[in-house]
Backbone as JSON, one array per atom type, in Angstrom:
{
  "sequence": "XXXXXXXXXXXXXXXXXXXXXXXXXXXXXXXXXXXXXXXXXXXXXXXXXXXXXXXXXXXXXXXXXXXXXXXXXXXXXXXXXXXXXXXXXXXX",
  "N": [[5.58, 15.17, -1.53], [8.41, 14.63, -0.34], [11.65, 13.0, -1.26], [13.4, 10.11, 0.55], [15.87, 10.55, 1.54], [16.07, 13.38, 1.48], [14.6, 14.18, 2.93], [15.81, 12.8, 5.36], [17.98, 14.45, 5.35], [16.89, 16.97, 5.75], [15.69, 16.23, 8.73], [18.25, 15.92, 10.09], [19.68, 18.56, 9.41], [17.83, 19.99, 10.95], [18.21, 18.82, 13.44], [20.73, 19.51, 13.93], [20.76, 22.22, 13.94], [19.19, 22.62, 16.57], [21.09, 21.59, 18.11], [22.53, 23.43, 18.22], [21.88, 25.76, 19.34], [21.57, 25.13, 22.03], [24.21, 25.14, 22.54], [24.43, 27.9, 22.48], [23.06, 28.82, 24.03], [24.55, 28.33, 26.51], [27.07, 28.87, 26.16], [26.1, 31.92, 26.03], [24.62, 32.22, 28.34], [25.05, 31.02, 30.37], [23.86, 28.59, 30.77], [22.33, 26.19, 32.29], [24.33, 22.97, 32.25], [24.2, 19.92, 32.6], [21.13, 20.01, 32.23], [21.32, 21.0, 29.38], [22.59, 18.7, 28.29], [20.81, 16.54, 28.57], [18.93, 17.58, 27.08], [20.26, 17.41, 24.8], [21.35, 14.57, 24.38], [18.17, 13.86, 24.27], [17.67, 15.07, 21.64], [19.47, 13.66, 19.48], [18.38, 10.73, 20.33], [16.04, 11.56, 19.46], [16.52, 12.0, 16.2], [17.8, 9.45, 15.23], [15.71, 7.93, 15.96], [13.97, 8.75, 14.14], [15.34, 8.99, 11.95], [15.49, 6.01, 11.47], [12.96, 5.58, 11.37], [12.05, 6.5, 9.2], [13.53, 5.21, 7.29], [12.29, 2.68, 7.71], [10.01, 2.25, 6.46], [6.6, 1.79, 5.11], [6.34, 0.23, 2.17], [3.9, 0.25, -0.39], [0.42, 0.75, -0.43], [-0.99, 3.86, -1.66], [-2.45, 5.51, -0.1], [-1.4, 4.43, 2.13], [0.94, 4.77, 3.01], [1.44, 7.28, 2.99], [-0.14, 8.02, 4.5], [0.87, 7.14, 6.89], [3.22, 8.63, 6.64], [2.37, 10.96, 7.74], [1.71, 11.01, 10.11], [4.08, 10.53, 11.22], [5.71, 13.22, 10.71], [3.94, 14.78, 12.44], [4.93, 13.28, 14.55], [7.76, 14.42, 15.04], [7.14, 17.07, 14.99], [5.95, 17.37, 17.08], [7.77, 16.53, 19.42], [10.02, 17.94, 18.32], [8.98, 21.08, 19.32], [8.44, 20.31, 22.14], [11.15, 20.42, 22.91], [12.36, 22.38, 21.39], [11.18, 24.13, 23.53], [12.43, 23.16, 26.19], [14.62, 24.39, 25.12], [14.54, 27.0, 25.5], [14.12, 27.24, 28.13], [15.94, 26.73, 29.11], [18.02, 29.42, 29.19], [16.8, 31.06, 31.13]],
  "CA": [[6.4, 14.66, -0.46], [9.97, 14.92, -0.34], [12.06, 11.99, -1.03], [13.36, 9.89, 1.49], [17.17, 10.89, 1.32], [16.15, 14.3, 0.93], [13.96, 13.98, 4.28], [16.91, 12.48, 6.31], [19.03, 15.51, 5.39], [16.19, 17.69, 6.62], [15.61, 15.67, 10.21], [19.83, 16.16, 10.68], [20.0, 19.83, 10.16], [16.91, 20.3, 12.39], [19.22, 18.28, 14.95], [21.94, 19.73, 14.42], [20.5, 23.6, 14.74], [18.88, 22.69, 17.91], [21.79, 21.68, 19.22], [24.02, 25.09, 18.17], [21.11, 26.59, 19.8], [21.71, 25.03, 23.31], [25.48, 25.48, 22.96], [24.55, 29.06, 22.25], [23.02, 29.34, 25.38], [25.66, 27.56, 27.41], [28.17, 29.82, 26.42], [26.37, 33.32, 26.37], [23.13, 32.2, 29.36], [25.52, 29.76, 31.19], [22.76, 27.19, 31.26], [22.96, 24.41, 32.81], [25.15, 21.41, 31.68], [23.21, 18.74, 32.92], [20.08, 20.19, 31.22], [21.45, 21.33, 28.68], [23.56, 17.36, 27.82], [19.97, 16.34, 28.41], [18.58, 18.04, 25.87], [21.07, 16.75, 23.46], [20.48, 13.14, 24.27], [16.88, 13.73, 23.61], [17.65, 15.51, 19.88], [20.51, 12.45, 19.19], [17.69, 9.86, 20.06], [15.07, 12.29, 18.33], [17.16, 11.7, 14.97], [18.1, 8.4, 15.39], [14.23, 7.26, 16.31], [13.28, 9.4, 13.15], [15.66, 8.15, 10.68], [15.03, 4.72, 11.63], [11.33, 4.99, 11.06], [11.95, 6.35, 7.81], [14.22, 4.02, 6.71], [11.47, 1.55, 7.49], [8.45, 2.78, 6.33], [5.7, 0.69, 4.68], [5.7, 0.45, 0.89], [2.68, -0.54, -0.83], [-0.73, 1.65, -1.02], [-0.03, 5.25, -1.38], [-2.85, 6.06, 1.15], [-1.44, 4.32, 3.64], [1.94, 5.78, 2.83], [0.69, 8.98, 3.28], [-0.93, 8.25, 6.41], [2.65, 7.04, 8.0], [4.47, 9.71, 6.92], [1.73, 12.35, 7.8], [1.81, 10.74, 11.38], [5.66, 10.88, 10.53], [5.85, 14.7, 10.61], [3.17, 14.88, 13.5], [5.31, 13.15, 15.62], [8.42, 15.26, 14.77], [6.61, 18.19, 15.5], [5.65, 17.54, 18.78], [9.14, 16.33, 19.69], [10.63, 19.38, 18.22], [8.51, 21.78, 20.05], [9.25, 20.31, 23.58], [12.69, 20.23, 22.45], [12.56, 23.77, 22.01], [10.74, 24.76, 25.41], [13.71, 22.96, 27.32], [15.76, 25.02, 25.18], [13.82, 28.18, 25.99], [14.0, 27.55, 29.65], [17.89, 27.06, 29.73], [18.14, 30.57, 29.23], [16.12, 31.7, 32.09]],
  "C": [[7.83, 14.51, -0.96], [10.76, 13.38, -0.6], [12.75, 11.47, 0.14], [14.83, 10.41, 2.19], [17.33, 12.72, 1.56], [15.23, 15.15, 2.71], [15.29, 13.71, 5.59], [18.24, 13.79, 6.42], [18.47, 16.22, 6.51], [15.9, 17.9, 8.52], [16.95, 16.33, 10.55], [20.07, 17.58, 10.49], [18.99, 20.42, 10.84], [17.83, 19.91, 13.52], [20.06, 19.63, 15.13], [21.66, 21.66, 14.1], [19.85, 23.94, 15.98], [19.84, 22.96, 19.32], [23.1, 22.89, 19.02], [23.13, 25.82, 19.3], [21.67, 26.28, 21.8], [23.87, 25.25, 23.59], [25.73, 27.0, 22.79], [24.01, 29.7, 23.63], [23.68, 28.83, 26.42], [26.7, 28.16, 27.4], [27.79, 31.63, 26.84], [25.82, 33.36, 27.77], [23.73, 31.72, 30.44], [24.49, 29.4, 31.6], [23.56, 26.25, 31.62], [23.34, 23.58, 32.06], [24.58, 20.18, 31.5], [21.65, 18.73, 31.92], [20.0, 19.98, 30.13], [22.29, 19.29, 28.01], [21.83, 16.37, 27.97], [18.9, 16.19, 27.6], [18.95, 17.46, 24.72], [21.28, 15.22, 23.28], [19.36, 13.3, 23.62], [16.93, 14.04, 22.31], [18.49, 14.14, 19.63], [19.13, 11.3, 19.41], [16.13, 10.16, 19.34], [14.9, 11.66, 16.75], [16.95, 10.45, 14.51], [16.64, 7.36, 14.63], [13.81, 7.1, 14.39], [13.37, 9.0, 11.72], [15.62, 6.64, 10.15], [13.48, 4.16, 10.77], [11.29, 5.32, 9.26], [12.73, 5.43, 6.59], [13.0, 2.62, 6.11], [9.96, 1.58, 7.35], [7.82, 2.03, 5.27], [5.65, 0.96, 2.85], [4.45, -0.35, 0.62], [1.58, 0.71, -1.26], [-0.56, 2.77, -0.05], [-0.97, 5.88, -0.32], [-1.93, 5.77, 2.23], [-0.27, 4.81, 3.58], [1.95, 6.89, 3.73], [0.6, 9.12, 4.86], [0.28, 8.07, 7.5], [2.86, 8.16, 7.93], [3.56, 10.8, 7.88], [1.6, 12.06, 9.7], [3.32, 10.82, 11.97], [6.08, 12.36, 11.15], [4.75, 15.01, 11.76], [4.19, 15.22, 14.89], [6.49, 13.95, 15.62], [8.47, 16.68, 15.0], [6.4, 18.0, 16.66], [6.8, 17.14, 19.62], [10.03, 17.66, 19.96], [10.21, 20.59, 18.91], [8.87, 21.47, 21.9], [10.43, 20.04, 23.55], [12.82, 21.8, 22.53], [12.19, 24.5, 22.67], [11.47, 24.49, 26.11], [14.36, 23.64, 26.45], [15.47, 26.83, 25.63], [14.16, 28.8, 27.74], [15.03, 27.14, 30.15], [18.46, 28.25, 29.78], [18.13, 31.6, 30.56], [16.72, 31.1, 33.88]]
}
């Protein structure tokens, strides 16, 4: 597992290639604005949520560690994926 510093980098350039991605289709797709400023709320409180939790994550026994983070990266994933289906379907 990655350290925690080293993790928080990771979360912020996930953000912050999501959101080139929707300003990439806003200038070539002209997507929507509204959607699309939508979108980028949701990544901005994505981050936020993300770096928060890792900030405050449980020391003590390394199972249960584990078991945060690994619920950690769950939830991150499933975030990130309907994160990039609204950016999929600004295109269209």
């Amino acid at each position: 597992m990655a350290n925690r510093r080293q993790l928080k980098k990771s979360i912020s350039n996930l953000c912050v290639m999501m959101v080139e991605q929707i300003y990439l289709k806003c200038i070539f797709n002209n997507a929507d604005h509204e959607k699309s400023a939508e979108l980028i709320n949701d990544i901005i409180t994505l981050e936020r949520e993300v770096r928060q939790r890792i900030c405050h994550s449980h020391v003590g026994n390394h199972k249960e560690v584990a078991a945060y983070y690994r619920a950690l990266y769950r939830y991150i994933e499933e975030q990130t994926e309907n994160i990039v289906k609204g950016i999929n379907a600004l295109g269209k």
